[in-house]
Coordinates of C-alpha atoms and ligand atoms in Angstrom, one line a residue:
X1 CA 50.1 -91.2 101.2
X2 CA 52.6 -88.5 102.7
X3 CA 50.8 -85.5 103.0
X4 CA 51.4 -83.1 100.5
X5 CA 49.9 -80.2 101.8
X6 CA 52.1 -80.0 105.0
X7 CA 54.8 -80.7 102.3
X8 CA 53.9 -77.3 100.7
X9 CA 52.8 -75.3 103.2
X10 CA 56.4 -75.6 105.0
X11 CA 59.4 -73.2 104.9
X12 CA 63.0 -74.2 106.5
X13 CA 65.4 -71.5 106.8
X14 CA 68.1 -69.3 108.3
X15 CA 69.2 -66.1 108.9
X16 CA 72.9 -65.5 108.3
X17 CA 75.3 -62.6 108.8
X18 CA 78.0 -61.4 110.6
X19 CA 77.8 -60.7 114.2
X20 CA 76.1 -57.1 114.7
X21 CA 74.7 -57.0 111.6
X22 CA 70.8 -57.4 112.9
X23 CA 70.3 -61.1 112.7
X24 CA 68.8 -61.1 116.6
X25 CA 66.7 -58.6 115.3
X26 CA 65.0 -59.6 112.5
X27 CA 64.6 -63.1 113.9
X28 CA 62.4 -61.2 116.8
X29 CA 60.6 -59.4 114.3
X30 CA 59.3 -62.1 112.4
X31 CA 58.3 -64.0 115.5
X32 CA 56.3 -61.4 116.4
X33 CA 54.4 -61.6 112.8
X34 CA 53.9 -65.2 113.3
X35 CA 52.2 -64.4 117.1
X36 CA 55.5 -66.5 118.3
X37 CA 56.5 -63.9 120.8
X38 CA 54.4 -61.4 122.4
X39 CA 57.1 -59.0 122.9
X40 CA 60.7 -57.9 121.7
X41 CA 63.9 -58.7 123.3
X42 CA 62.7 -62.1 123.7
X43 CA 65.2 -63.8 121.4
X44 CA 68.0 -61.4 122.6
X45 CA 69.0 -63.9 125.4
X46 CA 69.9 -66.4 123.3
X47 CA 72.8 -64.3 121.7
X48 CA 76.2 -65.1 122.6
X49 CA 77.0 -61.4 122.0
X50 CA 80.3 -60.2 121.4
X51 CA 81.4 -62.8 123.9
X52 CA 85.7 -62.4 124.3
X53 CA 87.3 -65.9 125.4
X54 CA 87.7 -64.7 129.0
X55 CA 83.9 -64.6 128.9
X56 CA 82.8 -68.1 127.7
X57 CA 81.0 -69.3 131.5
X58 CA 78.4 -66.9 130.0
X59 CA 78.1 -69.1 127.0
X60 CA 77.7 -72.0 128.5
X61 CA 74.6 -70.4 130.5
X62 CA 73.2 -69.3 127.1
X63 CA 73.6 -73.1 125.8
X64 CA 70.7 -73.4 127.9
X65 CA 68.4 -71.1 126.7
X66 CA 69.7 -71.6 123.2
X67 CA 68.1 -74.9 123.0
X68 CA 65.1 -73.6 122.9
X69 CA 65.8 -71.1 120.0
X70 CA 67.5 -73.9 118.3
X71 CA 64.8 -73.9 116.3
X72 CA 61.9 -71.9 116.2
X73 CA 58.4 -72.3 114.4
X74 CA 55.9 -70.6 113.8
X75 CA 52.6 -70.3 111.6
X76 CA 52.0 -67.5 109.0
X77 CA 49.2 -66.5 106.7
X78 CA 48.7 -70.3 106.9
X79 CA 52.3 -71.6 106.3
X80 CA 54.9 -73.4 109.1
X81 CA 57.9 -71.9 108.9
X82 CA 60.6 -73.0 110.8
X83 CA 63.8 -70.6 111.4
X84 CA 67.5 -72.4 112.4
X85 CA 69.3 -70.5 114.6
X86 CA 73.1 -70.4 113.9
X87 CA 75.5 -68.9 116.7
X88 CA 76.8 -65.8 115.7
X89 CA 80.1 -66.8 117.1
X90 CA 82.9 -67.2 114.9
X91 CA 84.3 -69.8 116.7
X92 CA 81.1 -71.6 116.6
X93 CA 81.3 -71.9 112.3
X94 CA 81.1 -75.7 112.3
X95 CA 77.8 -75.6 114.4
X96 CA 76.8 -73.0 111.2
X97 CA 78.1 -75.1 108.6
X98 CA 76.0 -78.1 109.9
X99 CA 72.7 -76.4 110.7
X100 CA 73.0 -75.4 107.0
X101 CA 72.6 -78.6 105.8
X102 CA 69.2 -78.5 108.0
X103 CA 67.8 -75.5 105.5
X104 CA 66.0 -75.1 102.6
X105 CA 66.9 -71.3 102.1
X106 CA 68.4 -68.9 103.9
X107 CA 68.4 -65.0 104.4
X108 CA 71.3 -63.1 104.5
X109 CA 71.6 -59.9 106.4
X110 CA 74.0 -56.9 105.5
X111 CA 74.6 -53.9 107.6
X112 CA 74.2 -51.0 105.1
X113 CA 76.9 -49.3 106.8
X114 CA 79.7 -51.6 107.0
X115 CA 78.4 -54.0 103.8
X116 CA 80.0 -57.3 103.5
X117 CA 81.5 -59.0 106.2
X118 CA 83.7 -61.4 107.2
X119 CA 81.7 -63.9 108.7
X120 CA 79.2 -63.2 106.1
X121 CA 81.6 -64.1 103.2
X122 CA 82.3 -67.4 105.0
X123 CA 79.0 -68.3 105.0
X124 CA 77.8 -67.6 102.1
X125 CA 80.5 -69.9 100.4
X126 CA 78.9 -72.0 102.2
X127 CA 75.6 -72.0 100.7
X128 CA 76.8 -70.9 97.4
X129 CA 78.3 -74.5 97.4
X130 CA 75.3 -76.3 98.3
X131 CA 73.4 -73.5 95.5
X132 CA 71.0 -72.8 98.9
X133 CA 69.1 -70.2 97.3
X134 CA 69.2 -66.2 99.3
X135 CA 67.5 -63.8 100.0
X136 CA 69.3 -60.4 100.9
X137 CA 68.3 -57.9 103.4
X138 CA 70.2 -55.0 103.8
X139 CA 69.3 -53.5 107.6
X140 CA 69.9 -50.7 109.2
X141 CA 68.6 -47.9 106.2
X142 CA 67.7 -45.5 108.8
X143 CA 71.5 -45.3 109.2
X144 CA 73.8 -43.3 107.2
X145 CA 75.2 -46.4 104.8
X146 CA 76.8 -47.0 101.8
X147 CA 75.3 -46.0 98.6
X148 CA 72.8 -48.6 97.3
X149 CA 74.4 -49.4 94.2
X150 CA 77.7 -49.7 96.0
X151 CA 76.1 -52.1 97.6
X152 CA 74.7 -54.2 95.5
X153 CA 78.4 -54.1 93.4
X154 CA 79.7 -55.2 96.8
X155 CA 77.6 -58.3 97.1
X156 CA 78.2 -59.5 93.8
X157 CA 81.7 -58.8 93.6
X158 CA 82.7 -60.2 97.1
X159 CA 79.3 -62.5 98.0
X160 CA 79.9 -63.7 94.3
X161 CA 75.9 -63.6 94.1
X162 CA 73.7 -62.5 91.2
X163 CA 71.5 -60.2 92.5
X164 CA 67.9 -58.2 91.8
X165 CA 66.9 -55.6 93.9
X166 CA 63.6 -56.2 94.9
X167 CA 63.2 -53.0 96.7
X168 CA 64.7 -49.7 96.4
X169 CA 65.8 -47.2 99.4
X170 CA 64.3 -43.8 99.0
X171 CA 67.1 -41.6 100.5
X172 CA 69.1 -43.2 103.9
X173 CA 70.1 -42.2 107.3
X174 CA 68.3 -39.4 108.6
X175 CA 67.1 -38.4 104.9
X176 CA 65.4 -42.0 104.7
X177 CA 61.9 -41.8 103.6
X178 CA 60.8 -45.2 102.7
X179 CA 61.5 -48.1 100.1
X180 CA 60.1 -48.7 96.9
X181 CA 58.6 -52.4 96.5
X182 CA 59.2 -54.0 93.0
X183 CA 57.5 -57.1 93.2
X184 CA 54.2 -55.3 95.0
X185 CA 54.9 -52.3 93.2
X186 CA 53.9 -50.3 96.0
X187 CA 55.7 -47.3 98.6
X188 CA 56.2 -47.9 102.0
X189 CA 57.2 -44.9 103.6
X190 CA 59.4 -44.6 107.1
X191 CA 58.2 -42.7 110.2
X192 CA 61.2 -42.5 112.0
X193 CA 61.1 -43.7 115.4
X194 CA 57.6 -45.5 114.9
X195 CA 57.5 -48.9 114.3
X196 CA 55.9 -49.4 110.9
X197 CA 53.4 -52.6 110.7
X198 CA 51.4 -52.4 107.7
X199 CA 51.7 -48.9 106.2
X200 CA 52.1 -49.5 102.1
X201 CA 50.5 -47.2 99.1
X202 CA 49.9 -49.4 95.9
X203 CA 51.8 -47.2 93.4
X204 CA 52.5 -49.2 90.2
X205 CA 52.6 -46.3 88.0
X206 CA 55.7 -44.3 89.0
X207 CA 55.6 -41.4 86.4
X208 CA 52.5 -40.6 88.3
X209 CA 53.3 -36.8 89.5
X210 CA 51.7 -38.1 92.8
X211 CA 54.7 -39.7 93.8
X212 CA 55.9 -36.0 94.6
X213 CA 53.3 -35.4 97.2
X214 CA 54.7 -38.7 99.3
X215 CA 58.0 -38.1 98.9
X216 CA 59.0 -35.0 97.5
X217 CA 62.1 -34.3 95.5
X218 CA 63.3 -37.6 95.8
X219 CA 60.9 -39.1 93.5
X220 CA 63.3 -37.7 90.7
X221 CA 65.6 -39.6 91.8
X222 CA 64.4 -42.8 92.8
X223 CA 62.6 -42.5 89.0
X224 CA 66.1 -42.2 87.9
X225 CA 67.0 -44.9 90.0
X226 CA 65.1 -47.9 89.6
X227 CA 65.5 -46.7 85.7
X228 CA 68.9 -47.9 85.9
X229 CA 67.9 -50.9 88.2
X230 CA 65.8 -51.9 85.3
X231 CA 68.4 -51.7 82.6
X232 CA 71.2 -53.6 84.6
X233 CA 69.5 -56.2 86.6
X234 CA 67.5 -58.7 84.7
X235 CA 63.9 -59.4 85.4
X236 CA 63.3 -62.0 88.7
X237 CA 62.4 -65.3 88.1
X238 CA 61.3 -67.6 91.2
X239 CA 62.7 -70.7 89.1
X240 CA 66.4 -68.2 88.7
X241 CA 66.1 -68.0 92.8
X242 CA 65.5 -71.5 93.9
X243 CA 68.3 -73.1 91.5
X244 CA 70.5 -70.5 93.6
X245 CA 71.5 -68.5 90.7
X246 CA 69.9 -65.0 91.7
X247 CA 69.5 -63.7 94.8
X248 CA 66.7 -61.0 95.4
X249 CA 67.9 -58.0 97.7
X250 CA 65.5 -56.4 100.3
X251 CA 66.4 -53.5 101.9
X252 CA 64.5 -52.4 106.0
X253 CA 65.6 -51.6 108.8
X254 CA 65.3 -54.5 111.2
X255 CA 65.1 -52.4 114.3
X256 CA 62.2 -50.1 113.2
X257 CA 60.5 -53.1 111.7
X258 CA 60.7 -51.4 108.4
X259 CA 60.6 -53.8 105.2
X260 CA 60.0 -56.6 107.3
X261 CA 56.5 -58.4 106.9
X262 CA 57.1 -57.3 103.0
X263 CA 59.9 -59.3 103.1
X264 CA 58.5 -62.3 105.2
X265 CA 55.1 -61.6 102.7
X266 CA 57.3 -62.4 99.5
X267 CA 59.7 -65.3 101.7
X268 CA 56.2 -67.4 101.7
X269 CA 55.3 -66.5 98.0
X270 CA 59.0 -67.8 96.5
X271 CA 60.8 -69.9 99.3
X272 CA 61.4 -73.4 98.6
X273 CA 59.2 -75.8 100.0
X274 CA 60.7 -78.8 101.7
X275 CA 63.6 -80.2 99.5
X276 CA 64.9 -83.8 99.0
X277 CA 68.6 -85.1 99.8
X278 CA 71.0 -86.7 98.2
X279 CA 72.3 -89.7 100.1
X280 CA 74.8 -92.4 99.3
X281 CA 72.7 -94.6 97.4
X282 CA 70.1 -92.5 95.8
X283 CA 68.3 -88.7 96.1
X284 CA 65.4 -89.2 98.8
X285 CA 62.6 -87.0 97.7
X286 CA 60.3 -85.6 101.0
X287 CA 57.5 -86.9 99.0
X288 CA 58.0 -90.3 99.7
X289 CA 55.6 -92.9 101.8
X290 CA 58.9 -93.7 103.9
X291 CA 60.1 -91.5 107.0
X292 CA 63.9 -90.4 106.8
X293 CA 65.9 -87.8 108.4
X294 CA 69.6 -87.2 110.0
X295 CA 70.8 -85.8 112.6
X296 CA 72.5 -82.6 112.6
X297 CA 72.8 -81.0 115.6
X298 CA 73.3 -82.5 118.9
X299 CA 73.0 -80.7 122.2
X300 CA 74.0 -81.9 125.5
X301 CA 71.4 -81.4 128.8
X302 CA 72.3 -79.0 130.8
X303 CA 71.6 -80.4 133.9
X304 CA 75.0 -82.7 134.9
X305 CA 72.9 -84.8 136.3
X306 CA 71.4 -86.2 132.9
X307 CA 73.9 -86.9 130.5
X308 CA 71.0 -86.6 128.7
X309 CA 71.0 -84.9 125.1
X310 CA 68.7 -83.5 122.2
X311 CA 69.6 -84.8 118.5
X312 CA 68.0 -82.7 116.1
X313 CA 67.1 -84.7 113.2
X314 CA 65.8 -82.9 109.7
X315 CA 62.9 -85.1 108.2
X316 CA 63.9 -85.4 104.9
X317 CA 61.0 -87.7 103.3
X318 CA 57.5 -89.3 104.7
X319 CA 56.3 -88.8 108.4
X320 CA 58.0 -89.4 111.7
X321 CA 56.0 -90.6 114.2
X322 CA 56.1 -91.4 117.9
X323 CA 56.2 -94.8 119.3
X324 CA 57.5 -96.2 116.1
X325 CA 60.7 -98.3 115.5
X326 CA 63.1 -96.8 112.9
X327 CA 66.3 -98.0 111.8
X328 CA 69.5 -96.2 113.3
X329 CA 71.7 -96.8 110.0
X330 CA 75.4 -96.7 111.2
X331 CA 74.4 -99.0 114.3
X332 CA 72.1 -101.1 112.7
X333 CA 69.6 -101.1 115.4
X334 CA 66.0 -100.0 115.7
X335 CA 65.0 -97.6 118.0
X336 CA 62.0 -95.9 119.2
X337 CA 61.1 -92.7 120.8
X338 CA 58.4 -91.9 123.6
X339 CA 58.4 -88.6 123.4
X340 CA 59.9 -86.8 119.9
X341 CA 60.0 -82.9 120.2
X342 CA 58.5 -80.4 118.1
X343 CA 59.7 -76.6 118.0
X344 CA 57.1 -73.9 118.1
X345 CA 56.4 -70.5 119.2
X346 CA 59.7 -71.6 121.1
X347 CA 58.0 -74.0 123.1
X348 CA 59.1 -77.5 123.4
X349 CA 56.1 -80.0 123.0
X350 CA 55.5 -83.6 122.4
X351 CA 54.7 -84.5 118.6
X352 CA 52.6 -87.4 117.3
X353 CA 53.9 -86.9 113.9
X354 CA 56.2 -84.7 112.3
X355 CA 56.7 -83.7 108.0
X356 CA 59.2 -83.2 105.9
X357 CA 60.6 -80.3 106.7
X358 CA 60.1 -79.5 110.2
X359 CA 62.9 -80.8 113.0
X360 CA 61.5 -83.3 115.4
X361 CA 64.2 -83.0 118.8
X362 CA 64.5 -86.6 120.2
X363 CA 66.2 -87.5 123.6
X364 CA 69.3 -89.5 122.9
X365 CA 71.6 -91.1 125.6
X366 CA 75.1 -91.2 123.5
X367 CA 73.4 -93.4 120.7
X368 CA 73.6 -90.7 118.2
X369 CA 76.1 -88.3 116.2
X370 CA 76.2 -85.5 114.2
X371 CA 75.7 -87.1 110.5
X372 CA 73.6 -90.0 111.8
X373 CA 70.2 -91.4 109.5
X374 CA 67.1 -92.8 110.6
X375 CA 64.8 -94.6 108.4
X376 CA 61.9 -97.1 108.2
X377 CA 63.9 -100.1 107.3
X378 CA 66.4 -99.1 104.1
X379 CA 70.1 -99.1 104.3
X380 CA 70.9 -95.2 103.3
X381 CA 73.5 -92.4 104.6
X382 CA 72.4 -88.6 103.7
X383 CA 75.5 -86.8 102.7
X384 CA 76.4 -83.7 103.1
X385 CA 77.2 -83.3 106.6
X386 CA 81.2 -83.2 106.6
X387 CA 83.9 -82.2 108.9
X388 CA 85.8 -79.9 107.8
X389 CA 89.9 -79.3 108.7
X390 CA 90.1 -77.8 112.2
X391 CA 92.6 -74.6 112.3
X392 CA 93.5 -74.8 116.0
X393 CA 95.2 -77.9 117.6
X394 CA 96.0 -79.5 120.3
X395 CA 96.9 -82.5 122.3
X396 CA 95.2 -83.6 125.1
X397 CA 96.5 -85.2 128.3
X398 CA 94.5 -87.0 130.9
X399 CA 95.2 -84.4 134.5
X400 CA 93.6 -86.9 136.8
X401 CA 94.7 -90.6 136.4
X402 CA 92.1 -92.0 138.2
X403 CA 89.5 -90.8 135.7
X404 CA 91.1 -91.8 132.1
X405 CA 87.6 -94.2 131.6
X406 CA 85.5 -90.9 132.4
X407 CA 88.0 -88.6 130.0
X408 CA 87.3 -91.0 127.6
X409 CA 84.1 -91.2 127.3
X410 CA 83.5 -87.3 127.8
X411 CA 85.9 -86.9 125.0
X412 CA 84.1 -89.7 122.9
X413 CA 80.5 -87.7 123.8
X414 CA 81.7 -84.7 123.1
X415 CA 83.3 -85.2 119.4
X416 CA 80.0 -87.0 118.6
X417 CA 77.9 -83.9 119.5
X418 CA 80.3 -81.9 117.1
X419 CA 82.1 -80.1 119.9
X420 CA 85.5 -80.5 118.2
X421 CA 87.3 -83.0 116.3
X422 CA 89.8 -85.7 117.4
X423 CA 92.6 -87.2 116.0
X424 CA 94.4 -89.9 117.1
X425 CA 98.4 -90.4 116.2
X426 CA 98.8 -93.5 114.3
X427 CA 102.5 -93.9 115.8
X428 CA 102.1 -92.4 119.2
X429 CA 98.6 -92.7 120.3
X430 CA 98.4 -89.2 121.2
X431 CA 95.2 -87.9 121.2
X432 CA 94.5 -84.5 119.3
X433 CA 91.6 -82.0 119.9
X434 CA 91.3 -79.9 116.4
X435 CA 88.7 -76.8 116.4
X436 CA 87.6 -73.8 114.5
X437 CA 87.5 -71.3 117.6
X438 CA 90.5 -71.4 120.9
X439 CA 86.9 -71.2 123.1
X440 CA 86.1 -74.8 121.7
X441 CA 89.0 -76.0 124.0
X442 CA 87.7 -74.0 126.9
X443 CA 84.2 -75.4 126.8
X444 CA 85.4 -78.9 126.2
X445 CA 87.5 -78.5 129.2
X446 CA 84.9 -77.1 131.5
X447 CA 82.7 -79.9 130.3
X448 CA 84.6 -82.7 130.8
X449 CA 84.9 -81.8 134.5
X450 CA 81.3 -80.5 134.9
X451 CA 79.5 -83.2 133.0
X452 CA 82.2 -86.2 133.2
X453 CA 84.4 -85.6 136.2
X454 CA 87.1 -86.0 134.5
X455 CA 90.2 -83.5 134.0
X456 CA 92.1 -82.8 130.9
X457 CA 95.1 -80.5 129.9
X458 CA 96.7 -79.4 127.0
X459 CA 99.9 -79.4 125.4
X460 CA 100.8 -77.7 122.0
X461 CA 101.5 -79.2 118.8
X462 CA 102.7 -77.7 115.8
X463 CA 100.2 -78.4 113.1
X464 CA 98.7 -76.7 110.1
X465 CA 95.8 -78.6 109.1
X466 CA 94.7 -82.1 108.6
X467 CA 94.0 -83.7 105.3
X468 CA 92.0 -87.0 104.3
X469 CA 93.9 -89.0 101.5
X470 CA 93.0 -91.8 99.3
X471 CA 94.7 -93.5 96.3
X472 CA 94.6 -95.9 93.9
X473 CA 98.1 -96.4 93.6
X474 CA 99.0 -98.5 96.3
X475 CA 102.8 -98.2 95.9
X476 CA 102.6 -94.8 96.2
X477 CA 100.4 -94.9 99.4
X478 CA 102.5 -97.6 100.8
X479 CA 105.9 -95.3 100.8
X480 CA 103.8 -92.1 102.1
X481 CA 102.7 -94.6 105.2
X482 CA 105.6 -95.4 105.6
X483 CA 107.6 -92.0 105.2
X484 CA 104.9 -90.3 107.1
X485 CA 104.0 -92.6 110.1
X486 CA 104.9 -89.9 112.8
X487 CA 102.2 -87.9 111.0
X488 CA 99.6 -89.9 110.3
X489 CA 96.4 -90.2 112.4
X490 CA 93.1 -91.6 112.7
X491 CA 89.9 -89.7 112.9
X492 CA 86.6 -90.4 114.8
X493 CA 85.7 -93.0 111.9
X494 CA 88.9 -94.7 111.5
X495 CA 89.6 -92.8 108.5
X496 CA 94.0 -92.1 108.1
X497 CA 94.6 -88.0 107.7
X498 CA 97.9 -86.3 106.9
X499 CA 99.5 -84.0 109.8
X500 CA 100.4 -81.3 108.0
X501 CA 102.7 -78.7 109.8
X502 CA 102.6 -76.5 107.4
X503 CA 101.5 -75.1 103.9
X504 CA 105.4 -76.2 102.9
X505 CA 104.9 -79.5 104.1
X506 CA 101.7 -79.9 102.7
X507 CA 102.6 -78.6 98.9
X508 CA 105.7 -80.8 99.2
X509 CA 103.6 -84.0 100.1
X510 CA 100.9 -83.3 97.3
X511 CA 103.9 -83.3 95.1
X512 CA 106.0 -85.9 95.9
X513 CA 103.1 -88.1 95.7
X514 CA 100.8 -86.9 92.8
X515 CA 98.3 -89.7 92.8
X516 CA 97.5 -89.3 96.5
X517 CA 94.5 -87.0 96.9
X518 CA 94.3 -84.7 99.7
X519 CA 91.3 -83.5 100.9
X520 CA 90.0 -80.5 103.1
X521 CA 86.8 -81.9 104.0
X522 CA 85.4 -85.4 105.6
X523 CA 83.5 -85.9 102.6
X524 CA 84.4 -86.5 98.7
Ligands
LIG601 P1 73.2 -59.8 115.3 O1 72.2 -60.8 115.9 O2 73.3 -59.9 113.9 O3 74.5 -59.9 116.0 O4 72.6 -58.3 115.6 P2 71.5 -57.8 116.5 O5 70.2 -58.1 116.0 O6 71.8 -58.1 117.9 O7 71.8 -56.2 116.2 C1 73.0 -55.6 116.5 C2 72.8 -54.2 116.9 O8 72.2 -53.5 115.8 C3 71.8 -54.0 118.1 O9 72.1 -52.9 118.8 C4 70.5 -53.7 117.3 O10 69.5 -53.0 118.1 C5 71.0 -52.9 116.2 N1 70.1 -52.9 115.0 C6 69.5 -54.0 114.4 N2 68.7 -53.6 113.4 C7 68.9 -52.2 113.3 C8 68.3 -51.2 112.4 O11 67.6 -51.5 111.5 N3 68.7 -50.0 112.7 C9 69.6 -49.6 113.7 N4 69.8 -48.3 113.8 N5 70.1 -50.5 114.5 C10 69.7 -51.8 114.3 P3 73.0 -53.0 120.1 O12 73.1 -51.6 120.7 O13 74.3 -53.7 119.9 O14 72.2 -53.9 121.0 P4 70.9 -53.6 121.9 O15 71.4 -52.9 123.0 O16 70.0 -52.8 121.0 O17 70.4 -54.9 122.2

């Protein structure tokens, strides 16, 4: 029997938000409840911070460190949780996207000053697709910020999220006293400039005229307040939050370590424990006597040396354990591994077993890529991992003739690991490197000479983005082949995709040939 407990005791997550916003932060803070890290600032290195282009050598010396906060677990009040990172990068949304698929929930983090985001908005569409239920924290309340309710009406409206305040901000900025917890029903009050542990008054009775000695005139109006929060928001419900349709909010400050244990206290209470997948043939529940997982990050060595790399694999169902042959679906080979990773307390150690749940790191020498499936025996594909349209393109040409074999194969590596995207002309052969960031095209570059000695340039093509199609109608297909061949290329898997060079082009194709579907994504 798989063993439930470790089933239930486990939480998956991320943090999202937009660069800035406090994600660093709050990540250090909750190692530090879980004993993870002994003191702050020691996540801070693995932020690619504010990076411009010019200044992606410095990324590549975080890639190193960031495989160790590639994942990070810890144990609290007797439950694993296991945080993904995601790069805070823009450029590096893909790598988001896909670690995503990794989670269970995820917490979203809102500067009270500058509200939603960007980035945020992005990302959010994200889960809000997959109905990944959220948890809000708005940071930074010892900040002058935007008005709570503004707030809230901004998350809903823009975040399209449903959501409850859980807590309630008693004044802001340099008036900030403290937050009002809902669900504990108790006040937590704000030292400014002290880092606030444990420092919570049980206070379910707010008419009490005690409130006033804690926090003066503003108990008036936080009455008044959370008044009005009760008439518009409805009531939570855990079963409302894990189907994704409400969101709770939370509102701290990060920094001063305000709000943040009550939020990781009420994370463990109403997270989702590990969740099944859907795959091709079937939805694999993490219950189940059989070990599965997928691979969904992939991160090279940095030592040149070792072409070496990491896959990260999510186990989905049963347990994983060392020394044992499991099936590598898409090459229909079995494989073994000596010495399977676990992440904790940001240490990389050797595992004998690893549950649903938690990410087991195995050492990989080009066998896997990002989408890959491991079971005991049965024939399955987990879903949900797709590419997405790159925005940026560009062709690449081989710089050094002597070293097309070693271009090649850095290339192939490199798309496997999620790097980028390539294309391949159907017509010409050209070869066509499609990404969500221009610093993509700079790391694959500097890669392919560090890691492969090989040399690559690039030359610019007009394109707007690059759509899958499929039809039944075989005429139909026939004449687009035909009338399209000069734009028409393969991708990594074979699959055709429709050069589009631009939104004219596109709209004119999707109407010329009406039962040919175009499609934005990998996956449909
Ligand atoms: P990110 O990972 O989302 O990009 O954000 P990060 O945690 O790095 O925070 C961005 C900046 O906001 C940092 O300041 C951080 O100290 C600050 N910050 C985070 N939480 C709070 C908060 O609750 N209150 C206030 N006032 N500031 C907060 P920085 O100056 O950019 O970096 P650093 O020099 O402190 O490292």
């Amino acid at each position: 029997m798989v063993n439930k407990k470790e089933i239930e005791r486990r939480r998956t997550f991320a943090i999202v938000s937009h660069p800035d916003a406090g994600k660093t932060t709050l990540t250090e803070k909750l190692l530090l409840y879980g004993g993870a890290i002994q003191v702050a600032g020691a996540v801070k290195s693995n932020k690619i911070k504010k990076t411009a282009t010019s200044d992606w050598m410095e990324i590549e010396r975080q890639r190193g460190i960031s495989v160790a906060t590639s994942v990070m677990g810890f144990e609290y009040n007797g439950v694993k949780i296991n945080i993904l990172d995601t790069p805070g990068h823009q450029d590096f949304a893909e790598d988001t996207f896909r670690t995503l698929t990794a989670v269970d929930s995820v917490i979203v983090v809102i500067d009270a000053a500058k509200g939603v985001e960007p980035q945020t908005e992005k990302l959010v569409k994200v889960c809000r697709m997959r109905k990944t239920p959220m948890i809000v924290f708005i940071n930074k309340l010892d900040r002058p910020g935007k008005d709570a309710f503004e707030l809230l009406d901004e998350i809903e409206q823009k975040l399209g999220l449903q959501v409850i305040p859980l807590s309630w901000p008693i004044g802001m900025g340099s008036g900030f006293k403290g937050v009002y917890n809902n669900y504990f029903e108790n006040l937590q009050l704000f030292t400014p400039g002290k880092q606030v542990i444990e420092n919570s008054i049980q206070f379910s009775n707010l008419s009490d005229p005690e409130l006033k000695t804690y926090i003066g005139d503003d108990a008036e109006t936080l009455r008044s307040e959370l008044e009005l929060v009760h008439g518009v928001y409805p009531e939570f419900k855990k079963e409302d939050y894990l189907s994704g349709e409400i969101s709770p909010v939370f509102f701290g400050s990060a920094l001063n370590n305000f709000g943040v244990k009550e939020l990781l206290d009420i994370f463990i209470k109403i997270a989702p424990t590990p969740l099944g997948r859907e795959c091709d043939v079937r939805f694999v529940k993490p219950e189940e006597e059989n070990f599965t997982g997928f691979v969904f990050k992939i991160h090279a060595n940095m030592d040149p040396n070792h072409r070496d790399r990491l896959a990260f694999v999510r186990v989905v169902s049963g347990t994983f354990k060392r020394n044992t042959n499991y099936l590598h679906v898409r090459q229909n080979r079995k494989l073994k591994f000596s010495s399977p990773t676990a992440f904790m307390a940001q240490k990389k150690t050797i595992v004998d077993e690893v549950y649903p749940g938690d990410i087991v790191g195995l050492h990989d020498t080009g066998n896997f890529k990002i989408g890959d499936t491991l079971t005991e025996g049965e024939t399955l594909h987990f879903k949900g991992i797709p590419s997405f349209s790159p925005e940026l393109f560009r062709y690449v040409v081989n710089a050094d003739p002597m070293k097309s074999k070693q271009l090649a194969k850095g290339i192939d590596q490199l798309m496997d690991e999620g790097v980028a995207q390539l294309f391949v002309g159907k017509h010409s052969g050209r070869k066509i490197i499609g990404t969500v960031g221009m610093l993509q095209f700079e790391v694959i570059q500097y890669r392919l000479e560090h890691e492969y000695s090989a040399k690559c340039r690039y030359e610019p093509i007009k394109l707007y983005k690059t759509a899958w199609f499929v039809s039944e109608n075989k005429t139909q297909l026939e004449d687009f082949r035909a009338r399209k061949s000069s734009q028409i290329a393969f991708d990594k898997e074979g699959r055709e995709v429709f050069l589009s060079d631009s939104p004219f082009a596109l709209q004119m194709a999707q109407e010329k040939y009406p039962d040919i579907r175009f499609y934005f994504t990998s996956e449909f």
